[in-house]
Amino acid sequence: MASKYCVANWKMNFNGQQGKEFVSLLNSKDLNNGQSQIILCPSFTSLFSMVEASSNSAISVGAQNMHFEDSGPYTGEVSAQMLNETDVKFVILGHSERRHVFGETDDMIHAKMVQSIKSGLTPILCIGENLDERESGNTNQVLRSQLEAGLADVNGEYIIAYEPVWAIGTGKSATSEMVAETHASIRNILAELNVSENVSLLYGGSVSPQNTAELAAVENVDGFLIGGASLDVEKFYSIYSDL
Ligand code: 13P
């Protein structure tokens, strides 16, 4: 069985103090539903303090990105080794904002996948189609090419997050029917790529306490990757409780 995850992607929000307050509030709640693992992904500058604040708790910490080289002339970048120094266990890779705003290619994301696993981190590989691609009936083709490229010769533990670009930050989540259909297609593609059915497949895109009870019941949904709603501890806890 695939493990379940409830992942917060805070994007460029929250400073270290706000992150620690969030951890403290979340830790005061019952985090023993035993169903899903919580991973909070703050900005790079908060990683050390977040790992410290969440030690000895049910909360894990992840980064939002990393570079694929060990070191070198890459101004502003952070390597997997540097992430290891903070003791994070997870890293989000290939988020649509990295792909579309910062021009990351499938090749770069693949190199990051290889490097993160080599470095002992568990990557959360994001895939997803944009509105044009969905409307022109190319969703499966896009997802297949992102998966083939991202996972080529990748051996080790990883998580996959399906995030339709048109659902991110728009308040317009995919319907449970759409998620059921797309997650089933992704599972088929993964099976063709010989990926174990134990690999967790998360949904992301306007996830909120209003839609998680329904989405959590969908087959092949092994958790959520949450943006906006993860900035509110009550909303995040409500989503976690639905898993
Ligand atoms: P929203 O939940 O704000 O739509 O963001 C989703 C996302 O991008 C998580 O990685």
mmCIF file of C-alpha atoms and ligand atoms in Angstrom:
data_model
loop_
_atom_site.group_PDB
_atom_site.id
_atom_site.type_symbol
_atom_site.label_atom_id
_atom_site.label_comp_id
_atom_site.label_asym_id
_atom_site.label_seq_id
_atom_site.Cartn_x
_atom_site.Cartn_y
_atom_site.Cartn_z
ATOM 1 C CA MET A 1 0.000 0.000 0.000
ATOM 2 C CA ALA A 2 1.161 3.518 -0.789
ATOM 3 C CA SER A 3 1.799 5.730 2.244
ATOM 4 C CA LYS A 4 -0.289 8.862 2.701
ATOM 5 C CA TYR A 5 1.121 12.362 2.937
ATOM 6 C CA CYS A 6 -0.215 15.776 3.840
ATOM 7 C CA VAL A 7 2.294 18.248 2.410
ATOM 8 C CA ALA A 8 2.368 22.021 2.881
ATOM 9 C CA ASN A 9 4.091 24.037 0.166
ATOM 10 C CA TRP A 10 4.423 27.454 1.740
ATOM 11 C CA LYS A 11 6.034 28.894 -1.411
ATOM 12 C CA MET A 12 7.523 32.379 -0.715
ATOM 13 C CA ASN A 13 5.465 32.919 2.445
ATOM 14 C CA PHE A 14 6.234 32.882 6.184
ATOM 15 C CA ASN A 15 9.482 33.889 7.858
ATOM 16 C CA GLY A 16 11.242 31.640 10.377
ATOM 17 C CA GLN A 17 9.258 32.944 13.332
ATOM 18 C CA GLN A 18 5.917 32.402 11.583
ATOM 19 C CA GLY A 19 7.007 28.899 10.633
ATOM 20 C CA LYS A 20 7.915 28.048 14.217
ATOM 21 C CA GLU A 21 4.590 29.406 15.488
ATOM 22 C CA PHE A 22 2.766 27.244 12.953
ATOM 23 C CA VAL A 23 4.686 24.154 14.133
ATOM 24 C CA SER A 24 3.921 24.909 17.738
ATOM 25 C CA LEU A 25 0.177 25.349 17.044
ATOM 26 C CA LEU A 26 0.054 22.218 14.904
ATOM 27 C CA ASN A 27 1.938 20.212 17.531
ATOM 28 C CA SER A 28 -0.646 21.156 20.148
ATOM 29 C CA LYS A 29 -3.206 19.150 18.149
ATOM 30 C CA ASP A 30 -3.698 15.410 17.949
ATOM 31 C CA LEU A 31 -1.382 14.313 15.126
ATOM 32 C CA ASN A 32 -1.928 10.629 15.579
ATOM 33 C CA ASN A 33 -4.510 9.841 12.972
ATOM 34 C CA GLY A 34 -1.940 7.291 11.875
ATOM 35 C CA GLN A 35 -3.037 7.752 8.278
ATOM 36 C CA SER A 36 -0.766 10.349 6.831
ATOM 37 C CA GLN A 37 2.627 11.881 7.342
ATOM 38 C CA ILE A 38 2.872 15.660 7.606
ATOM 39 C CA ILE A 39 5.604 17.429 5.646
ATOM 40 C CA LEU A 40 6.008 21.206 5.871
ATOM 41 C CA CYS A 41 8.041 22.863 3.098
ATOM 42 C CA PRO A 42 9.149 26.385 4.064
ATOM 43 C CA SER A 43 11.634 28.703 2.340
ATOM 44 C CA PHE A 44 15.354 27.828 2.425
ATOM 45 C CA THR A 45 16.071 30.380 5.154
ATOM 46 C CA SER A 46 13.654 28.686 7.565
ATOM 47 C CA LEU A 47 14.856 25.109 7.105
ATOM 48 C CA PHE A 48 17.250 24.900 10.080
ATOM 49 C CA SER A 49 14.809 26.457 12.535
ATOM 50 C CA MET A 50 11.860 24.441 11.221
ATOM 51 C CA VAL A 51 13.757 21.163 11.546
ATOM 52 C CA GLU A 52 14.676 22.114 15.101
ATOM 53 C CA ALA A 53 11.116 23.179 15.990
ATOM 54 C CA SER A 54 9.626 19.958 14.646
ATOM 55 C CA SER A 55 12.162 17.506 16.076
ATOM 56 C CA ASN A 56 10.585 14.801 18.258
ATOM 57 C CA SER A 57 7.194 15.420 16.644
ATOM 58 C CA ALA A 58 5.079 13.856 13.922
ATOM 59 C CA ILE A 59 6.065 16.679 11.564
ATOM 60 C CA SER A 60 8.734 16.350 8.855
ATOM 61 C CA VAL A 61 10.304 19.175 6.895
ATOM 62 C CA GLY A 62 11.073 19.465 3.189
ATOM 63 C CA ALA A 63 12.642 22.014 0.857
ATOM 64 C CA GLN A 64 10.848 23.521 -2.136
ATOM 65 C CA ASN A 65 13.678 23.145 -4.647
ATOM 66 C CA MET A 66 17.393 22.391 -5.076
ATOM 67 C CA HIS A 67 20.108 22.484 -7.750
ATOM 68 C CA PHE A 68 21.274 19.335 -9.490
ATOM 69 C CA GLU A 69 25.031 19.931 -9.173
ATOM 70 C CA ASP A 70 27.118 19.279 -6.040
ATOM 71 C CA SER A 71 28.603 22.783 -6.050
ATOM 72 C CA GLY A 72 29.780 25.450 -8.483
ATOM 73 C CA PRO A 73 29.161 28.883 -9.943
ATOM 74 C CA TYR A 74 25.365 28.914 -9.556
ATOM 75 C CA THR A 75 24.537 32.163 -7.806
ATOM 76 C CA GLY A 76 21.512 31.910 -5.568
ATOM 77 C CA GLU A 77 21.212 28.137 -5.777
ATOM 78 C CA VAL A 78 21.229 25.491 -3.037
ATOM 79 C CA SER A 79 22.636 21.962 -3.444
ATOM 80 C CA ALA A 80 21.361 18.657 -2.100
ATOM 81 C CA GLN A 81 24.405 18.513 0.206
ATOM 82 C CA MET A 82 23.400 21.876 1.665
ATOM 83 C CA LEU A 83 19.891 20.560 2.231
ATOM 84 C CA ASN A 84 21.359 17.531 3.971
ATOM 85 C CA GLU A 85 23.137 19.861 6.366
ATOM 86 C CA THR A 86 19.730 21.139 7.495
ATOM 87 C CA ASP A 87 18.552 17.568 8.034
ATOM 88 C CA VAL A 88 15.458 17.856 5.846
ATOM 89 C CA LYS A 89 14.304 14.555 4.396
ATOM 90 C CA PHE A 90 12.176 15.723 1.465
ATOM 91 C CA VAL A 91 12.405 18.131 -1.466
ATOM 92 C CA ILE A 92 9.725 19.292 -3.909
ATOM 93 C CA LEU A 93 10.989 19.096 -7.503
ATOM 94 C CA GLY A 94 9.498 20.289 -10.779
ATOM 95 C CA HIS A 95 6.730 22.398 -9.281
ATOM 96 C CA SER A 96 4.813 24.141 -12.058
ATOM 97 C CA GLU A 97 6.021 27.525 -10.798
ATOM 98 C CA ARG A 98 9.611 26.280 -11.221
ATOM 99 C CA ARG A 99 8.755 24.962 -14.681
ATOM 100 C CA HIS A 100 6.783 27.935 -15.943
ATOM 101 C CA VAL A 101 8.080 30.970 -14.031
ATOM 102 C CA PHE A 102 11.735 29.901 -13.759
ATOM 103 C CA GLY A 103 12.037 27.920 -16.978
ATOM 104 C CA GLU A 104 12.993 24.535 -15.563
ATOM 105 C CA THR A 105 13.047 21.848 -18.223
ATOM 106 C CA ASP A 106 12.284 18.143 -17.954
ATOM 107 C CA ASP A 107 16.034 17.479 -18.289
ATOM 108 C CA MET A 108 16.863 19.726 -15.344
ATOM 109 C CA ILE A 109 14.120 18.159 -13.249
ATOM 110 C CA HIS A 110 15.398 14.698 -14.129
ATOM 111 C CA ALA A 111 18.924 15.695 -13.064
ATOM 112 C CA LYS A 112 17.480 16.973 -9.780
ATOM 113 C CA MET A 113 15.605 13.701 -9.246
ATOM 114 C CA VAL A 114 18.819 11.712 -9.696
ATOM 115 C CA GLN A 115 20.829 14.036 -7.458
ATOM 116 C CA SER A 116 18.251 14.178 -4.664
ATOM 117 C CA ILE A 117 17.945 10.387 -4.449
ATOM 118 C CA LYS A 118 21.727 9.982 -4.617
ATOM 119 C CA SER A 119 21.901 12.391 -1.677
ATOM 120 C CA GLY A 120 19.403 10.477 0.438
ATOM 121 C CA LEU A 121 16.537 12.944 0.038
ATOM 122 C CA THR A 122 13.031 11.844 -0.948
ATOM 123 C CA PRO A 123 11.871 13.998 -3.888
ATOM 124 C CA ILE A 124 8.252 14.955 -4.455
ATOM 125 C CA LEU A 125 8.041 15.134 -8.261
ATOM 126 C CA CYS A 126 5.301 17.495 -9.476
ATOM 127 C CA ILE A 127 3.604 16.977 -12.812
ATOM 128 C CA GLY A 128 0.578 18.610 -14.386
ATOM 129 C CA GLU A 129 -0.985 19.936 -17.570
ATOM 130 C CA ASN A 130 -1.961 23.524 -18.305
ATOM 131 C CA LEU A 131 -5.432 24.585 -19.419
ATOM 132 C CA ASP A 132 -4.650 24.516 -23.154
ATOM 133 C CA GLU A 133 -3.237 21.035 -22.857
ATOM 134 C CA ARG A 134 -6.327 19.777 -21.009
ATOM 135 C CA GLU A 135 -8.750 21.471 -23.381
ATOM 136 C CA SER A 136 -6.997 20.086 -26.426
ATOM 137 C CA GLY A 137 -7.181 16.550 -24.994
ATOM 138 C CA ASN A 138 -3.438 16.247 -24.417
ATOM 139 C CA THR A 139 -3.424 15.763 -20.650
ATOM 140 C CA ASN A 140 -2.274 12.148 -20.666
ATOM 141 C CA GLN A 141 0.402 12.805 -23.241
ATOM 142 C CA VAL A 142 1.813 15.696 -21.190
ATOM 143 C CA LEU A 143 1.775 13.692 -17.971
ATOM 144 C CA ARG A 144 3.394 10.727 -19.693
ATOM 145 C CA SER A 145 6.239 12.813 -21.074
ATOM 146 C CA GLN A 146 6.833 14.527 -17.716
ATOM 147 C CA LEU A 147 6.901 11.141 -15.970
ATOM 148 C CA GLU A 148 9.110 9.471 -18.575
ATOM 149 C CA ALA A 149 11.585 12.333 -18.422
ATOM 150 C CA GLY A 150 11.514 12.806 -14.652
ATOM 151 C CA LEU A 151 11.783 9.136 -13.756
ATOM 152 C CA ALA A 152 14.205 7.853 -16.416
ATOM 153 C CA ASP A 153 16.679 5.495 -14.709
ATOM 154 C CA VAL A 154 15.606 6.780 -11.310
ATOM 155 C CA ASN A 155 15.774 4.128 -8.625
ATOM 156 C CA GLY A 156 14.900 4.876 -5.040
ATOM 157 C CA GLU A 157 12.118 6.346 -3.011
ATOM 158 C CA TYR A 158 10.060 9.219 -4.356
ATOM 159 C CA ILE A 159 6.570 10.674 -4.223
ATOM 160 C CA ILE A 160 4.576 12.008 -7.182
ATOM 161 C CA ALA A 161 2.208 14.964 -6.997
ATOM 162 C CA TYR A 162 -0.325 15.629 -9.733
ATOM 163 C CA GLU A 163 -1.029 19.350 -9.840
ATOM 164 C CA PRO A 164 -3.015 20.620 -12.831
ATOM 165 C CA VAL A 165 -1.545 24.060 -13.533
ATOM 166 C CA TRP A 166 -5.001 25.599 -14.059
ATOM 167 C CA ALA A 167 -6.041 24.532 -10.540
ATOM 168 C CA ILE A 168 -3.070 26.044 -8.708
ATOM 169 C CA GLY A 169 -3.960 29.144 -6.724
ATOM 170 C CA THR A 170 -7.165 29.666 -8.690
ATOM 171 C CA GLY A 171 -9.704 28.348 -6.173
ATOM 172 C CA LYS A 172 -10.789 26.012 -8.983
ATOM 173 C CA SER A 173 -9.853 22.514 -7.876
ATOM 174 C CA ALA A 174 -10.153 19.597 -10.254
ATOM 175 C CA THR A 175 -13.398 17.726 -9.585
ATOM 176 C CA SER A 176 -13.226 14.353 -7.878
ATOM 177 C CA GLU A 177 -14.252 12.717 -11.191
ATOM 178 C CA MET A 178 -11.376 14.411 -12.983
ATOM 179 C CA VAL A 179 -8.931 13.466 -10.230
ATOM 180 C CA ALA A 180 -10.172 9.859 -10.275
ATOM 181 C CA GLU A 181 -9.735 9.642 -14.045
ATOM 182 C CA THR A 182 -6.365 11.378 -14.158
ATOM 183 C CA HIS A 183 -4.884 9.518 -11.188
ATOM 184 C CA ALA A 184 -5.989 6.228 -12.764
ATOM 185 C CA SER A 185 -4.232 7.245 -16.017
ATOM 186 C CA ILE A 186 -1.108 8.207 -14.083
ATOM 187 C CA ARG A 187 -1.134 4.814 -12.337
ATOM 188 C CA ASN A 188 -1.359 3.119 -15.738
ATOM 189 C CA ILE A 189 1.555 5.140 -17.074
ATOM 190 C CA LEU A 190 3.550 4.350 -13.923
ATOM 191 C CA ALA A 191 2.803 0.649 -14.310
ATOM 192 C CA GLU A 192 4.104 0.796 -17.891
ATOM 193 C CA LEU A 193 7.251 2.440 -16.548
ATOM 194 C CA ASN A 194 7.571 -0.385 -14.003
ATOM 195 C CA VAL A 195 7.010 1.956 -11.090
ATOM 196 C CA SER A 196 5.755 0.191 -7.974
ATOM 197 C CA GLU A 197 2.160 0.775 -6.930
ATOM 198 C CA ASN A 198 3.584 1.615 -3.508
ATOM 199 C CA VAL A 199 4.741 4.990 -4.867
ATOM 200 C CA SER A 200 2.414 7.596 -3.379
ATOM 201 C CA LEU A 201 0.421 9.815 -5.718
ATOM 202 C CA LEU A 202 -0.732 13.133 -4.240
ATOM 203 C CA TYR A 203 -3.202 15.663 -5.626
ATOM 204 C CA GLY A 204 -2.568 19.417 -5.488
ATOM 205 C CA GLY A 205 -4.408 22.486 -6.800
ATOM 206 C CA SER A 206 -6.847 24.564 -4.735
ATOM 207 C CA VAL A 207 -7.074 21.899 -2.052
ATOM 208 C CA SER A 208 -9.128 23.237 0.854
ATOM 209 C CA PRO A 209 -11.181 21.940 3.794
ATOM 210 C CA GLN A 210 -14.216 22.296 1.482
ATOM 211 C CA ASN A 211 -13.054 19.625 -0.955
ATOM 212 C CA THR A 212 -10.728 17.270 0.915
ATOM 213 C CA ALA A 213 -13.305 14.880 2.352
ATOM 214 C CA GLU A 214 -14.475 14.154 -1.192
ATOM 215 C CA LEU A 215 -11.022 14.110 -2.806
ATOM 216 C CA ALA A 216 -9.518 11.914 -0.074
ATOM 217 C CA ALA A 217 -12.086 9.240 -0.870
ATOM 218 C CA VAL A 218 -10.988 9.035 -4.511
ATOM 219 C CA GLU A 219 -9.103 5.885 -5.440
ATOM 220 C CA ASN A 220 -5.387 6.436 -6.032
ATOM 221 C CA VAL A 221 -5.308 9.680 -4.027
ATOM 222 C CA ASP A 222 -2.593 9.128 -1.433
ATOM 223 C CA GLY A 223 -2.629 12.618 0.029
ATOM 224 C CA PHE A 224 -2.398 16.289 -0.838
ATOM 225 C CA LEU A 225 0.125 18.957 -1.761
ATOM 226 C CA ILE A 226 -1.350 22.178 -0.436
ATOM 227 C CA GLY A 227 -0.466 25.793 -1.191
ATOM 228 C CA GLY A 228 -2.740 28.586 0.036
ATOM 229 C CA ALA A 229 -4.735 26.575 2.576
ATOM 230 C CA SER A 230 -1.521 25.308 4.185
ATOM 231 C CA LEU A 231 -0.785 28.807 5.499
ATOM 232 C CA ASP A 232 -3.679 28.544 7.935
ATOM 233 C CA VAL A 233 -3.037 26.002 10.657
ATOM 234 C CA GLU A 234 -6.747 25.312 11.236
ATOM 235 C CA LYS A 235 -7.368 24.688 7.534
ATOM 236 C CA PHE A 236 -4.247 22.547 7.253
ATOM 237 C CA TYR A 237 -5.263 20.473 10.265
ATOM 238 C CA SER A 238 -8.763 20.027 8.889
ATOM 239 C CA ILE A 239 -7.295 18.720 5.595
ATOM 240 C CA TYR A 240 -4.960 16.392 7.515
ATOM 241 C CA SER A 241 -7.925 15.084 9.494
ATOM 242 C CA ASP A 242 -9.746 14.237 6.254
ATOM 243 C CA LEU A 243 -6.959 11.935 5.088
HETATM 244 P P1 13P B 1 -2.842 26.052 -4.041
HETATM 245 O O1 13P B 1 -3.226 25.028 -3.003
HETATM 246 O O2 13P B 1 -2.683 27.431 -3.481
HETATM 247 O O3 13P B 1 -3.711 25.971 -5.244
HETATM 248 O O4 13P B 1 -1.360 25.656 -4.538
HETATM 249 C C1 13P B 1 -1.117 24.361 -4.908
HETATM 250 C C2 13P B 1 0.337 24.181 -5.054
HETATM 251 O O5 13P B 1 0.958 24.751 -5.926
HETATM 252 C C3 13P B 1 1.018 23.297 -4.093
HETATM 253 O O6 13P B 1 2.292 22.957 -4.541
#
